[in-house]
Every structure is written in structure tokens, then in C-alpha cells.
């Protein structure tokens, strides 16, 4: 235990020393003041030592204050939520004892179960921890145990004053032991489960479906706490405490008995380096080509269909989309999954509220302008446009036959239809979800108007990025942007979608006008493209 405490203190000194160096660096950047601070200050042990102890002393009250802030935020959120659910004024005072207990339960759900338990499954070691571990050639076992035992206990002790006050305000003294045990128990349990999987060669990496699934217990506990808030009492806290103690002891025993430390650290180091590489790749190129480059990295040639019956541009484009179909389909599935969270949330609320939730026509009309932002987020238009440039056009535009008017227009039409196919799936799902939330009890003209708006948006988001790409073709052979107008028009759809979330116009005429305006833009834009694209679709 002494060695673990020593490691934690060394790490704290290492972190604060870096903060001192950063503080001195930015202090020297301040006009007038910076000139009076010599560069040799970095070598002055006395100055840096004094600042280190000053930072150490100041960090202690700030830690306590931060914990007060977070618990206050959770209690305030619980109070506002209860008031909204009961029809009272959201900010009405005084706070009820139920608000304190619900806030505490949400804190356990999110900070304990969701964050700390998930922390046990982290496959990546932070850059600062890697530097500390490698530069000082530390024992991996002692470093891991200091992270497992000392770090969460220190965080829990920082909550001590806030938990004492909260337990007094709620008149529930069991809040104190339950709160102090919550963080170390959740983190130890997370590591114990992760080690169990690791010994059985099941590796849980960042962004895997297993990693996302870890969010469910915390979210479920928070939702249950809200709907069953009347059951939050002394018995609830006592049950939590009785559950926590054996989980803490069993998890501690399991963690201390884990002996594959070196193999475990090698796995985490490999994952960390892979993440560093991914971040480096994300910084390559620019925002207008980055998605295309990422798709190029992910490309794997699976079993391909026979395309020998096609010729010319049809064959070239069909081959391109066939190769990237798996990646595009995966992107579409992710978007559909996030979209399906909306009806799932509605169904969950309806289940616990014991009454069906239905979106009235007035609510639907007010909601429709927001669907532009949903379609913007779900569209594959920008991603596919980048794909065709990075993986095809940047090479093919050097050849004269590829710049012929007939070839250019055939390529645009094929690509537009492919984007339309992908976006139509997302748009259809959006339309069905809207109708399901309203139980299909809308008047026929509302249904037709909703369908027209979503159809026009599908064409808009399938057309716009490809259209401005063909009309302006702003890229050089080095993938640099040389046309500033392209940057403006590329962001135009976002601002159109954002503006519609802010206007809050609940009018059928506005929805109809918006749909007609979008249809005119696509129609007129296509006529412009027929005339201009053969002249402008060139490498700059």
C-alpha cells in the first residue's frame, strides 16, 4: 500500500510539474509581463518548487468545490425534472427531500455506474499516463494498482464534505457511506469484469458495441430512479449499501489475483498507439476530403459481383460504389440506429408512465422544421462526394476522355441516384417514426405535406454537395481547396438546417413554402449543372 501511495504522489507531482511549466510558458507570452521573465526561469528549482507547492495547496480546495458543484448540478437537475413532471414551475423553491435523493441516485448512475464502471473497460492509456509510466520505468503492477485503488478513493474522499451536507439536507445519513463507496466499488467492479473477459481472450476495445453497451446499466438505473422516485428512501439506500460491500470485496480480491499484467499492458499500449495513428490520420487532408481518406483506409475487397455486362462510365462508377458499399452501408446502419433511439425513448417513457404518448398535429407542425437538421445529420451526400473525388476523380480527371460533357453528366447522374438510394432509406425511416409517434392519426393533408417535405429534403441532401462539387470542382491535385465560394456553399445546408431550429415557425404555409423552395433549388440547380458542369469539372 505504501508503494501505491508513493506512485500516486509521484504521478501527482509529475502532473503538477507539467502544469507549472505550462503556466510559466503562457506567463511569458503575456505582453509587458512576459518580457520581464527570463527563459532561465525553467531551470530555477526554487521558483518551480514554490509554484509547485502553491498549485498543490490551491488544488485541494478546488477539488472539494468541484465536487460540491457536481452534486449541486445533479440535485438541481432532479428538482427541475420533478417539477416538470408534476406540472410545477421548473425553478420553484424550496427543494424537496425527494429532489436530494433523486439527484443522489442520478449521480450514482452517471458518475458511478456509467463513468467509473466503464472506466474499468478502457483499452487506451492516456498520453500523460503513458509518459509517466515509460519515462520513469515504473512497475506495471504497482502503477495499475495505484490507478485501481488510490485514485478512486482520493476522488471519493474529495466528495466527503459535499456528501455530508447532502445527507444532512436530505435527512438520510446513509447517503454518506453509500456515496463514499460508490466510485471505488464501480471502478473495481469494472476492472474485475474486464480482467475476467481478458483472461478468456475477449478484448473490449474503444468504440466497440460492447463498449457502447456499458452505457446501458447507468442510463437504465437513472431512468428507473426517476420513474420510481417515490421508492427512494432509507430502505433503498440500505439495499444499495448491502449490495456495494460484497461487490467491493469480491472485485478487490479478483483484481489483486490478476497476474497477466504485462500482457494486459501490452494490449492497452497497442490500442493506444492505434488510437494515436487514427488521430494523426484524422488530421490529414482537410474537412472537405477527410471522410474520403478515412474510407480509403477502411477499404477491404470482399466478394465482388460480376460487372462485365457494364461498360464505360457505368462500369467505373458501379465498381467504385461496389467496393465501398460495405462501408457506406455500415455508415447508414449507424445513422438508423441513432434515429431509432427516438421511438425507443418514447416507448420507454410510455411504459413507465403507464399511458401512451402521442404527438398531436400541432406538435408535428412545430417539429417539421427540425427535421432538416435530422436529415443533415443522417445524409451520406457529403461523405459520398468526398469518396468519389479522393478515390476516383483525383486520378481520372487527368485524362481527356473523363472530362468530356457526356462522361461528366453520366457520372453525376449515376452518383446522384446512388446517394438518393442511401438517403431514401434514412428518410423513409424518419417518416415512419414520425407517423408512429402520432399513431398514424394525422389528417391526410398533414401526412402528404410531411411526405412532401421529407421527399424534397431527400433530394436536397442527395443533390447539394455533389452539385457544388461538379459546378465549382475546387480541388487541386494535392487536395487543396482553391475556391473560397465552395467553402461557403458547403456549409450552407448546415446553416439552413440550424436556422430552421431557431425560427420556431409552426405554420403549414411555411412548411409548404420550404418544400417548394427546396424543389425549385434542386430543379434549377440541375439545369445549371447540365450547362456549366462540362466546363467547370476540371482539376484546378
Short mmCIF file of C-alpha atoms in Angstrom, two decimals:
data_model
loop_
_atom_site.label_atom_id
_atom_site.label_comp_id
_atom_site.label_asym_id
_atom_site.label_seq_id
_atom_site.Cartn_x
_atom_site.Cartn_y
_atom_site.Cartn_z
CA UNK A 1 0.00 0.00 0.00
CA UNK A 2 2.90 2.32 0.81
CA UNK A 3 4.35 1.84 -2.69
CA UNK A 4 0.97 2.52 -4.30
CA UNK A 5 0.63 5.78 -2.36
CA UNK A 6 4.17 6.71 -3.38
CA UNK A 7 3.35 6.10 -7.06
CA UNK A 8 0.20 8.20 -6.78
CA UNK A 9 2.18 11.03 -5.20
CA UNK A 10 4.85 10.81 -7.93
CA UNK A 11 2.16 10.97 -10.59
CA UNK A 12 0.57 13.98 -8.90
CA UNK A 13 3.98 15.70 -8.82
CA UNK A 14 4.55 14.83 -12.48
CA UNK A 15 1.16 16.26 -13.49
CA UNK A 16 1.53 19.44 -11.41
CA UNK A 17 5.10 19.98 -12.68
CA UNK A 18 3.78 19.96 -16.25
CA UNK A 19 1.10 22.47 -15.20
CA UNK A 20 3.79 24.71 -13.67
CA UNK A 21 5.82 24.60 -16.90
CA UNK A 22 2.68 25.40 -18.89
CA UNK A 23 1.84 28.26 -16.53
CA UNK A 24 5.33 29.75 -16.95
CA UNK A 25 5.13 29.32 -20.72
CA UNK A 26 1.86 31.25 -21.03
CA UNK A 27 3.01 33.81 -18.45
CA UNK A 28 5.96 34.63 -20.71
CA UNK A 29 3.53 35.15 -23.61
CA UNK A 30 1.69 38.00 -21.82
CA UNK A 31 2.71 41.42 -23.23
CA UNK A 32 4.96 43.53 -20.96
CA UNK A 33 4.92 40.91 -18.15
CA UNK A 34 6.46 38.20 -20.31
CA UNK A 35 9.48 40.31 -21.25
CA UNK A 36 10.49 40.60 -17.59
CA UNK A 37 10.55 36.80 -17.13
CA UNK A 38 13.81 35.29 -18.42
CA UNK A 39 13.92 31.94 -20.19
CA UNK A 40 16.18 30.64 -17.43
CA UNK A 41 13.12 30.53 -15.14
CA UNK A 42 12.54 26.97 -16.40
CA UNK A 43 15.85 25.95 -14.81
CA UNK A 44 15.19 27.68 -11.48
CA UNK A 45 14.42 24.93 -8.98
CA UNK A 46 13.35 27.35 -6.23
CA UNK A 47 10.80 29.18 -8.41
CA UNK A 48 9.33 25.98 -9.84
CA UNK A 49 9.31 24.31 -6.42
CA UNK A 50 7.47 27.28 -4.88
CA UNK A 51 4.91 27.28 -7.69
CA UNK A 52 4.50 23.53 -7.35
CA UNK A 53 3.62 23.75 -3.66
CA UNK A 54 1.35 26.73 -4.35
CA UNK A 55 -0.51 24.75 -7.03
CA UNK A 56 -0.72 21.74 -4.69
CA UNK A 57 -2.25 23.79 -1.88
CA UNK A 58 -4.71 25.54 -4.24
CA UNK A 59 -5.77 22.26 -5.86
CA UNK A 60 -7.13 20.88 -2.56
CA UNK A 61 -9.98 23.41 -2.02
CA UNK A 62 -10.70 23.42 -5.75
CA UNK A 63 -11.24 19.65 -5.66
CA UNK A 64 -13.74 19.98 -2.82
CA UNK A 65 -15.51 22.87 -4.57
CA UNK A 66 -15.72 20.89 -7.82
CA UNK A 67 -17.47 18.03 -6.03
CA UNK A 68 -19.92 20.48 -4.43
CA UNK A 69 -20.64 21.86 -7.91
CA UNK A 70 -21.33 18.44 -9.44
CA UNK A 71 -23.62 17.24 -6.66
CA UNK A 72 -25.47 20.58 -6.75
CA UNK A 73 -25.89 20.21 -10.51
CA UNK A 74 -27.36 16.71 -10.17
CA UNK A 75 -29.74 17.78 -7.37
CA UNK A 76 -30.79 20.85 -9.37
CA UNK A 77 -31.43 18.72 -12.46
CA UNK A 78 -33.51 16.30 -10.39
CA UNK A 79 -35.52 19.17 -8.88
CA UNK A 80 -36.29 20.71 -12.29
CA UNK A 81 -37.21 17.29 -13.74
CA UNK A 82 -39.61 16.53 -10.87
CA UNK A 83 -41.25 19.95 -11.21
CA UNK A 84 -41.69 19.49 -14.97
CA UNK A 85 -43.18 16.02 -14.43
CA UNK A 86 -45.65 17.32 -11.82
CA UNK A 87 -46.57 20.48 -13.76
CA UNK A 88 -44.99 22.88 -11.25
CA UNK A 89 -42.71 25.82 -12.04
CA UNK A 90 -39.30 24.37 -13.00
CA UNK A 91 -37.31 26.72 -10.75
CA UNK A 92 -39.72 26.87 -7.83
CA UNK A 93 -38.28 26.68 -4.31
CA UNK A 94 -37.73 25.26 -1.74
CA UNK A 95 -36.12 21.97 -2.69
CA UNK A 96 -37.98 18.86 -1.59
CA UNK A 97 -36.24 15.88 0.11
CA UNK A 98 -37.20 13.81 -2.95
CA UNK A 99 -35.03 16.10 -5.12
CA UNK A 100 -31.96 15.39 -2.97
CA UNK A 101 -32.44 11.62 -3.15
CA UNK A 102 -33.16 11.61 -6.89
CA UNK A 103 -30.14 13.84 -7.54
CA UNK A 104 -28.00 11.45 -5.49
CA UNK A 105 -29.39 8.45 -7.40
CA UNK A 106 -28.64 10.13 -10.75
CA UNK A 107 -25.12 10.93 -9.52
CA UNK A 108 -24.55 7.25 -8.66
CA UNK A 109 -25.99 6.24 -12.07
CA UNK A 110 -23.86 8.55 -14.19
CA UNK A 111 -20.69 9.19 -12.18
CA UNK A 112 -20.55 5.77 -10.54
CA UNK A 113 -22.18 3.13 -12.71
CA UNK A 114 -21.81 4.78 -16.13
CA UNK A 115 -18.43 6.56 -15.88
CA UNK A 116 -16.47 4.65 -13.23
CA UNK A 117 -17.68 1.17 -14.20
CA UNK A 118 -16.95 1.93 -17.89
CA UNK A 119 -13.51 3.24 -16.89
CA UNK A 120 -12.60 -0.32 -15.92
CA UNK A 121 -13.02 -1.32 -19.58
CA UNK A 122 -10.79 1.42 -21.01
CA UNK A 123 -8.49 -0.09 -23.60
CA UNK A 124 -6.43 3.08 -24.06
CA UNK A 125 -3.87 4.57 -21.66
CA UNK A 126 -3.89 8.37 -21.67
CA UNK A 127 -0.86 10.16 -23.10
CA UNK A 128 0.15 11.61 -19.71
CA UNK A 129 -0.05 8.19 -18.01
CA UNK A 130 1.98 6.60 -20.79
CA UNK A 131 4.68 9.25 -20.45
CA UNK A 132 4.74 8.81 -16.68
CA UNK A 133 4.88 5.01 -16.92
CA UNK A 134 7.53 4.79 -19.66
CA UNK A 135 9.79 7.72 -18.73
CA UNK A 136 10.16 6.66 -15.11
CA UNK A 137 10.33 2.90 -15.85
CA UNK A 138 7.74 2.09 -13.20
CA UNK A 139 6.42 -1.28 -12.10
CA UNK A 140 3.33 -2.02 -14.18
CA UNK A 141 1.64 -3.90 -11.33
CA UNK A 142 2.11 -1.09 -8.79
CA UNK A 143 1.07 1.53 -11.31
CA UNK A 144 -2.11 -0.40 -12.17
CA UNK A 145 -2.98 -0.96 -8.51
CA UNK A 146 -2.44 2.73 -7.72
CA UNK A 147 -4.86 3.57 -10.54
CA UNK A 148 -7.36 1.00 -9.29
CA UNK A 149 -7.28 1.66 -5.57
CA UNK A 150 -5.74 5.01 -4.70
CA UNK A 151 -7.16 7.23 -7.46
CA UNK A 152 -10.90 6.42 -6.95
CA UNK A 153 -10.53 6.57 -3.15
CA UNK A 154 -8.97 10.05 -3.37
CA UNK A 155 -11.86 11.15 -5.58
CA UNK A 156 -14.35 9.70 -3.12
CA UNK A 157 -12.72 11.49 -0.18
CA UNK A 158 -12.98 14.76 -2.12
CA UNK A 159 -16.76 14.20 -2.10
CA UNK A 160 -16.79 13.81 1.71
CA UNK A 161 -17.82 17.41 2.67
CA UNK A 162 -20.41 17.59 -0.13
CA UNK A 163 -21.90 14.20 0.79
CA UNK A 164 -22.08 15.16 4.47
CA UNK A 165 -24.04 18.31 3.64
CA UNK A 166 -26.27 16.44 1.17
CA UNK A 167 -27.06 13.72 3.71
CA UNK A 168 -27.96 16.41 6.27
CA UNK A 169 -30.25 18.27 3.85
CA UNK A 170 -31.96 15.04 2.78
CA UNK A 171 -32.13 13.74 6.38
CA UNK A 172 -30.65 10.47 5.12
CA UNK A 173 -27.29 9.73 6.76
CA UNK A 174 -26.86 6.54 4.72
CA UNK A 175 -26.05 8.81 1.75
CA UNK A 176 -22.56 9.28 3.23
CA UNK A 177 -21.33 5.64 3.27
CA UNK A 178 -23.16 4.77 0.04
CA UNK A 179 -21.65 7.79 -1.72
CA UNK A 180 -18.12 7.14 -0.46
CA UNK A 181 -18.26 3.51 -1.62
CA UNK A 182 -19.91 4.23 -4.99
CA UNK A 183 -16.87 5.29 -7.04
CA UNK A 184 -14.26 2.73 -5.87
CA UNK A 185 -16.83 -0.09 -5.97
CA UNK A 186 -17.95 0.73 -9.52
CA UNK A 187 -14.39 1.12 -10.82
CA UNK A 188 -13.13 -2.06 -9.15
CA UNK A 189 -16.15 -3.97 -10.47
CA UNK A 190 -15.45 -2.66 -13.98
CA UNK A 191 -11.81 -3.76 -13.86
CA UNK A 192 -12.75 -7.13 -12.34
CA UNK A 193 -15.21 -7.80 -15.19
CA UNK A 194 -12.68 -6.62 -17.77
CA UNK A 195 -9.98 -8.91 -16.34
CA UNK A 196 -12.43 -11.82 -16.40
CA UNK A 197 -13.07 -11.23 -20.12
CA UNK A 198 -9.37 -10.64 -20.79
CA UNK A 199 -8.38 -14.00 -19.28
CA UNK A 200 -10.86 -15.61 -21.69
CA UNK A 201 -9.33 -13.75 -24.69
CA UNK A 202 -12.32 -11.44 -25.12
CA UNK A 203 -10.88 -7.98 -25.73
CA UNK A 204 -13.19 -4.98 -25.37
CA UNK A 205 -11.86 -2.06 -27.41
CA UNK A 206 -12.91 1.55 -27.63
CA UNK A 207 -15.95 2.21 -29.85
CA UNK A 208 -16.87 -1.49 -29.99
CA UNK A 209 -20.51 -2.45 -29.46
CA UNK A 210 -19.56 -3.94 -26.07
CA UNK A 211 -18.11 -0.59 -25.04
CA UNK A 212 -21.31 1.20 -26.03
CA UNK A 213 -23.37 -1.44 -24.21
CA UNK A 214 -21.64 -0.44 -20.97
CA UNK A 215 -23.63 2.81 -21.06
CA UNK A 216 -26.92 0.95 -20.67
CA UNK A 217 -26.73 0.00 -16.95
CA UNK A 218 -26.07 3.58 -15.86
CA UNK A 219 -28.76 5.07 -18.12
CA UNK A 220 -31.26 2.39 -17.10
CA UNK A 221 -30.60 2.99 -13.39
CA UNK A 222 -31.09 6.77 -13.84
CA UNK A 223 -34.38 6.32 -15.73
CA UNK A 224 -35.68 3.82 -13.17
CA UNK A 225 -34.72 6.19 -10.34
CA UNK A 226 -36.80 8.94 -11.93
CA UNK A 227 -39.91 6.86 -12.56
CA UNK A 228 -39.66 5.08 -9.19
CA UNK A 229 -38.61 8.18 -7.24
CA UNK A 230 -41.25 7.53 -4.58
CA UNK A 231 -39.28 4.41 -3.60
CA UNK A 232 -36.09 6.42 -2.92
CA UNK A 233 -35.92 6.19 0.87
CA UNK A 234 -33.86 4.73 3.71
CA UNK A 235 -34.62 1.17 2.62
CA UNK A 236 -33.34 1.94 -0.91
CA UNK A 237 -30.06 3.32 0.48
CA UNK A 238 -29.67 0.37 2.85
CA UNK A 239 -30.14 -2.12 -0.01
CA UNK A 240 -27.51 -0.23 -2.05
CA UNK A 241 -25.06 -0.37 0.85
CA UNK A 242 -25.67 -4.09 1.41
CA UNK A 243 -25.05 -4.73 -2.33
CA UNK A 244 -21.96 -2.48 -2.51
CA UNK A 245 -19.94 -4.09 0.30
CA UNK A 246 -19.73 -7.66 -1.13
CA UNK A 247 -19.22 -6.32 -4.68
CA UNK A 248 -16.34 -4.17 -3.41
CA UNK A 249 -14.68 -7.07 -1.56
CA UNK A 250 -15.13 -9.62 -4.38
CA UNK A 251 -13.91 -7.15 -7.01
CA UNK A 252 -10.87 -6.24 -4.88
CA UNK A 253 -9.99 -9.90 -4.47
CA UNK A 254 -10.40 -10.54 -8.21
CA UNK A 255 -8.26 -7.54 -9.18
CA UNK A 256 -5.43 -8.41 -6.78
CA UNK A 257 -5.45 -12.02 -8.07
CA UNK A 258 -5.00 -10.94 -11.71
CA UNK A 259 -1.47 -11.89 -12.85
CA UNK A 260 -1.49 -11.16 -16.61
CA UNK A 261 -0.35 -7.58 -16.01
CA UNK A 262 2.32 -7.47 -18.74
CA UNK A 263 0.03 -8.94 -21.39
CA UNK A 264 -2.76 -6.58 -20.33
CA UNK A 265 -0.49 -3.51 -20.56
CA UNK A 266 0.86 -4.61 -23.95
CA UNK A 267 -2.72 -4.85 -25.24
CA UNK A 268 -3.55 -1.36 -23.91
CA UNK A 269 -0.33 0.10 -25.35
CA UNK A 270 -1.16 -1.35 -28.78
CA UNK A 271 -4.66 0.12 -28.59
CA UNK A 272 -3.21 3.48 -27.51
CA UNK A 273 -0.78 3.56 -30.43
CA UNK A 274 -3.58 2.57 -32.82
CA UNK A 275 -5.67 5.47 -31.49
CA UNK A 276 -2.72 7.86 -31.90
CA UNK A 277 -2.40 6.72 -35.51
CA UNK A 278 -6.12 7.21 -36.10
CA UNK A 279 -5.99 10.75 -34.65
CA UNK A 280 -2.99 11.52 -36.87
CA UNK A 281 -4.89 10.29 -39.93
CA UNK A 282 -7.92 12.38 -38.97
CA UNK A 283 -5.72 15.48 -39.05
CA UNK A 284 -4.55 14.69 -42.58
CA UNK A 285 -6.12 16.45 -45.52
CA UNK A 286 -8.88 18.93 -44.72
CA UNK A 287 -12.52 18.83 -43.69
CA UNK A 288 -13.57 18.51 -47.35
CA UNK A 289 -11.50 15.36 -48.06
CA UNK A 290 -11.03 13.77 -44.62
CA UNK A 291 -14.04 11.43 -44.79
CA UNK A 292 -12.96 10.20 -48.22
CA UNK A 293 -9.46 9.46 -46.93
CA UNK A 294 -10.88 7.59 -43.92
CA UNK A 295 -13.00 5.43 -46.23
CA UNK A 296 -9.88 4.69 -48.27
CA UNK A 297 -8.17 3.41 -45.11
CA UNK A 298 -11.12 1.15 -44.24
CA UNK A 299 -11.47 -0.37 -47.71
CA UNK A 300 -11.35 -4.16 -47.86
CA UNK A 301 -12.15 -6.05 -51.05
CA UNK A 302 -14.80 -8.63 -50.19
CA UNK A 303 -16.50 -10.89 -52.70
CA UNK A 304 -17.42 -8.74 -55.69
CA UNK A 305 -20.34 -9.10 -58.10
CA UNK A 306 -19.75 -9.60 -61.80
CA UNK A 307 -19.93 -6.22 -63.59
CA UNK A 308 -18.71 -7.32 -67.02
CA UNK A 309 -22.12 -6.54 -68.54
CA UNK A 310 -21.45 -2.82 -67.92
CA UNK A 311 -19.23 -0.56 -69.98
CA UNK A 312 -17.70 2.91 -69.85
CA UNK A 313 -18.64 5.27 -67.00
CA UNK A 314 -21.36 2.94 -65.76
CA UNK A 315 -18.77 0.23 -65.16
CA UNK A 316 -16.31 2.61 -63.47
CA UNK A 317 -18.90 4.09 -61.11
CA UNK A 318 -20.53 0.72 -60.39
CA UNK A 319 -17.11 -0.70 -59.47
CA UNK A 320 -16.39 2.28 -57.19
CA UNK A 321 -19.71 2.01 -55.33
CA UNK A 322 -19.48 -1.77 -55.15
CA UNK A 323 -16.09 -1.57 -53.45
CA UNK A 324 -17.29 0.98 -50.90
CA UNK A 325 -20.81 -0.41 -50.46
CA UNK A 326 -19.98 -2.19 -47.19
CA UNK A 327 -18.52 0.99 -45.65
CA UNK A 328 -21.46 3.12 -46.82
CA UNK A 329 -24.00 0.55 -45.62
CA UNK A 330 -22.30 0.46 -42.23
CA UNK A 331 -22.50 4.26 -42.01
CA UNK A 332 -26.20 4.13 -42.90
CA UNK A 333 -26.87 1.47 -40.25
CA UNK A 334 -25.22 3.63 -37.58
CA UNK A 335 -27.41 6.58 -38.57
CA UNK A 336 -30.52 4.41 -38.47
CA UNK A 337 -29.55 3.09 -35.05
CA UNK A 338 -29.29 6.60 -33.62
CA UNK A 339 -32.58 7.52 -35.28
CA UNK A 340 -34.29 4.52 -33.67
CA UNK A 341 -33.29 5.80 -30.23
CA UNK A 342 -36.13 8.35 -30.51
CA UNK A 343 -39.06 5.87 -30.67
CA UNK A 344 -37.25 3.68 -28.13
CA UNK A 345 -37.12 6.61 -25.71
CA UNK A 346 -40.81 7.39 -26.33
CA UNK A 347 -41.76 3.74 -25.77
CA UNK A 348 -39.74 3.61 -22.53
CA UNK A 349 -41.36 6.76 -21.17
CA UNK A 350 -44.83 5.50 -22.15
CA UNK A 351 -44.15 2.16 -20.44
CA UNK A 352 -43.15 3.70 -17.13
CA UNK A 353 -45.76 6.47 -17.30
CA UNK A 354 -48.49 3.81 -17.90
CA UNK A 355 -50.07 5.93 -20.62
CA UNK A 356 -49.45 6.13 -24.39
CA UNK A 357 -47.53 9.12 -25.67
CA UNK A 358 -48.87 10.69 -28.83
CA UNK A 359 -47.57 13.64 -30.84
CA UNK A 360 -50.55 15.90 -31.75
CA UNK A 361 -50.83 17.65 -35.12
CA UNK A 362 -49.79 21.00 -33.60
CA UNK A 363 -46.67 19.35 -32.20
CA UNK A 364 -45.89 17.72 -35.55
CA UNK A 365 -46.15 21.03 -37.42
CA UNK A 366 -43.79 22.62 -34.90
CA UNK A 367 -41.43 19.64 -35.21
CA UNK A 368 -41.19 19.51 -39.02
CA UNK A 369 -38.64 22.37 -39.42
CA UNK A 370 -36.33 20.43 -37.07
CA UNK A 371 -36.31 17.50 -39.50
CA UNK A 372 -33.89 19.46 -41.69
CA UNK A 373 -31.22 19.13 -39.01
CA UNK A 374 -32.05 15.43 -38.61
CA UNK A 375 -31.72 14.87 -42.37
CA UNK A 376 -28.49 16.90 -42.40
CA UNK A 377 -27.03 14.62 -39.72
CA UNK A 378 -28.27 11.45 -41.43
CA UNK A 379 -27.32 12.27 -45.03
CA UNK A 380 -24.47 10.46 -46.77
CA UNK A 381 -24.21 13.11 -49.50
CA UNK A 382 -21.07 14.84 -48.23
CA UNK A 383 -19.33 11.55 -47.44
CA UNK A 384 -20.01 10.05 -50.88
CA UNK A 385 -18.95 13.26 -52.64
CA UNK A 386 -15.61 13.12 -50.84
CA UNK A 387 -15.34 9.42 -51.64
CA UNK A 388 -15.72 9.88 -55.40
CA UNK A 389 -13.13 12.66 -55.51
CA UNK A 390 -10.47 11.04 -53.30
CA UNK A 391 -10.87 7.52 -54.70
CA UNK A 392 -11.66 8.18 -58.35
CA UNK A 393 -11.83 11.70 -59.77
CA UNK A 394 -8.47 12.97 -58.50
CA UNK A 395 -6.78 10.38 -60.74
CA UNK A 396 -9.25 10.20 -63.64
CA UNK A 397 -9.59 13.96 -64.23
CA UNK A 398 -6.09 13.93 -65.74
CA UNK A 399 -7.49 12.04 -68.77
CA UNK A 400 -9.24 14.00 -71.57
CA UNK A 401 -11.99 11.38 -72.12
CA UNK A 402 -13.06 11.76 -68.46
CA UNK A 403 -13.64 15.49 -68.99
CA UNK A 404 -15.99 15.06 -71.95
CA UNK A 405 -19.51 16.53 -71.34
CA UNK A 406 -21.30 13.22 -71.86
CA UNK A 407 -18.99 11.42 -69.41
CA UNK A 408 -19.30 14.15 -66.76
CA UNK A 409 -23.11 14.21 -66.86
CA UNK A 410 -23.36 10.40 -66.88
CA UNK A 411 -21.11 10.28 -63.81
CA UNK A 412 -23.17 12.90 -61.99
CA UNK A 413 -26.47 11.14 -62.71
CA UNK A 414 -25.19 7.76 -61.54
CA UNK A 415 -23.70 9.16 -58.35
CA UNK A 416 -26.75 11.27 -57.57
CA UNK A 417 -29.00 8.20 -57.84
CA UNK A 418 -26.69 6.20 -55.56
CA UNK A 419 -26.72 8.92 -52.89
CA UNK A 420 -30.50 9.15 -53.30
CA UNK A 421 -30.85 5.41 -52.62
CA UNK A 422 -28.94 5.62 -49.33
CA UNK A 423 -30.64 8.82 -48.18
CA UNK A 424 -34.08 7.45 -49.11
CA UNK A 425 -33.68 4.63 -46.59
CA UNK A 426 -32.93 7.11 -43.80
CA UNK A 427 -35.73 9.46 -44.92
CA UNK A 428 -38.27 6.61 -45.06
CA UNK A 429 -37.32 5.56 -41.53
CA UNK A 430 -37.72 9.16 -40.34
CA UNK A 431 -41.17 9.43 -41.94
CA UNK A 432 -42.34 6.14 -40.40
CA UNK A 433 -41.07 7.14 -36.94
CA UNK A 434 -42.95 10.45 -37.12
CA UNK A 435 -46.12 8.65 -38.13
CA UNK A 436 -45.66 6.02 -35.39
CA UNK A 437 -45.26 8.67 -32.71
CA UNK A 438 -48.57 10.14 -33.87
CA UNK A 439 -50.18 6.66 -34.12
CA UNK A 440 -50.96 7.44 -37.81
CA UNK A 441 -53.90 9.60 -36.66
CA UNK A 442 -52.98 12.69 -38.67
CA UNK A 443 -55.23 14.23 -41.30
CA UNK A 444 -54.42 13.30 -44.89
CA UNK A 445 -53.15 16.77 -45.86
CA UNK A 446 -50.70 16.77 -42.89
CA UNK A 447 -49.40 13.33 -43.92
CA UNK A 448 -48.99 14.43 -47.55
CA UNK A 449 -47.22 17.65 -46.53
CA UNK A 450 -44.87 15.73 -44.23
CA UNK A 451 -44.12 13.25 -47.01
CA UNK A 452 -43.51 16.10 -49.49
CA UNK A 453 -41.13 17.89 -47.10
CA UNK A 454 -39.13 14.73 -46.37
CA UNK A 455 -39.05 13.81 -50.08
CA UNK A 456 -37.81 17.28 -51.04
CA UNK A 457 -35.18 17.16 -48.27
CA UNK A 458 -34.02 13.75 -49.50
CA UNK A 459 -33.41 15.22 -52.96
CA UNK A 460 -31.77 18.32 -51.45
CA UNK A 461 -29.26 16.46 -49.29
CA UNK A 462 -28.53 14.00 -52.11
CA UNK A 463 -28.03 16.80 -54.62
CA UNK A 464 -26.38 19.79 -52.94
CA UNK A 465 -22.85 18.57 -52.12
CA UNK A 466 -22.48 16.72 -55.42
CA UNK A 467 -23.87 19.72 -57.31
CA UNK A 468 -21.45 22.31 -55.90
CA UNK A 469 -18.60 19.82 -56.33
CA UNK A 470 -19.33 19.42 -60.06
CA UNK A 471 -20.06 23.11 -60.64
CA UNK A 472 -17.05 24.50 -58.77
CA UNK A 473 -14.63 21.50 -58.58
CA UNK A 474 -12.46 23.40 -56.09
CA UNK A 475 -9.68 20.85 -55.55
CA UNK A 476 -6.12 20.79 -56.81
CA UNK A 477 -4.18 17.58 -57.46
CA UNK A 478 -2.83 17.98 -53.88
CA UNK A 479 -6.40 18.00 -52.49
CA UNK A 480 -6.20 21.67 -51.53
CA UNK A 481 -9.22 23.98 -51.79
CA UNK A 482 -8.64 26.97 -54.08
CA UNK A 483 -12.23 28.20 -54.43
CA UNK A 484 -13.46 30.14 -51.35
CA UNK A 485 -17.05 30.03 -52.67
CA UNK A 486 -17.02 26.26 -52.23
CA UNK A 487 -16.29 26.65 -48.52
CA UNK A 488 -19.28 28.97 -48.13
CA UNK A 489 -21.73 26.84 -50.13
CA UNK A 490 -20.52 23.64 -48.45
CA UNK A 491 -21.67 24.98 -45.09
CA UNK A 492 -24.90 26.48 -46.44
CA UNK A 493 -27.01 23.39 -45.70
CA UNK A 494 -25.91 23.36 -42.08
CA UNK A 495 -26.92 26.99 -41.62
CA UNK A 496 -30.25 26.37 -43.36
CA UNK A 497 -30.91 23.45 -41.00
CA UNK A 498 -29.74 25.40 -37.95
CA UNK A 499 -31.87 28.43 -38.87
CA UNK A 500 -34.96 26.23 -39.04
CA UNK A 501 -34.31 25.01 -35.49
CA UNK A 502 -34.20 28.61 -34.25
CA UNK A 503 -37.12 30.24 -36.10
CA UNK A 504 -39.79 28.14 -34.33
CA UNK A 505 -42.42 28.78 -37.03
CA UNK A 506 -45.33 26.37 -36.60
CA UNK A 507 -47.11 27.07 -39.88
CA UNK A 508 -48.31 24.78 -42.67
CA UNK A 509 -47.71 27.55 -45.20
CA UNK A 510 -44.08 27.84 -44.09
CA UNK A 511 -43.59 24.06 -44.43
CA UNK A 512 -45.18 24.12 -47.89
CA UNK A 513 -43.11 27.13 -48.94
CA UNK A 514 -39.93 25.50 -47.66
CA UNK A 515 -40.68 22.28 -49.57
CA UNK A 516 -41.43 24.16 -52.80
CA UNK A 517 -38.29 26.28 -52.36
CA UNK A 518 -36.15 23.17 -51.94
CA UNK A 519 -37.75 21.55 -55.01
CA UNK A 520 -37.08 24.66 -57.11
CA UNK A 521 -33.46 24.77 -55.95
CA UNK A 522 -32.87 21.15 -56.96
CA UNK A 523 -34.66 21.57 -60.31
CA UNK A 524 -32.98 24.86 -61.28
CA UNK A 525 -29.64 23.60 -59.96
CA UNK A 526 -29.82 20.55 -62.20
CA UNK A 527 -30.49 22.73 -65.26
CA UNK A 528 -27.48 24.89 -64.35
CA UNK A 529 -25.39 21.76 -63.93
CA UNK A 530 -26.30 20.48 -67.40
CA UNK A 531 -24.94 23.69 -68.86
CA UNK A 532 -21.99 24.53 -66.60
CA UNK A 533 -20.53 21.25 -65.29
CA UNK A 534 -18.90 20.20 -68.61
CA UNK A 535 -16.92 23.47 -68.49
CA UNK A 536 -16.03 23.60 -64.78
CA UNK A 537 -15.37 19.97 -63.82
CA UNK A 538 -11.57 20.21 -64.04
CA UNK A 539 -8.65 19.86 -61.63
CA UNK A 540 -7.52 23.29 -60.55
#
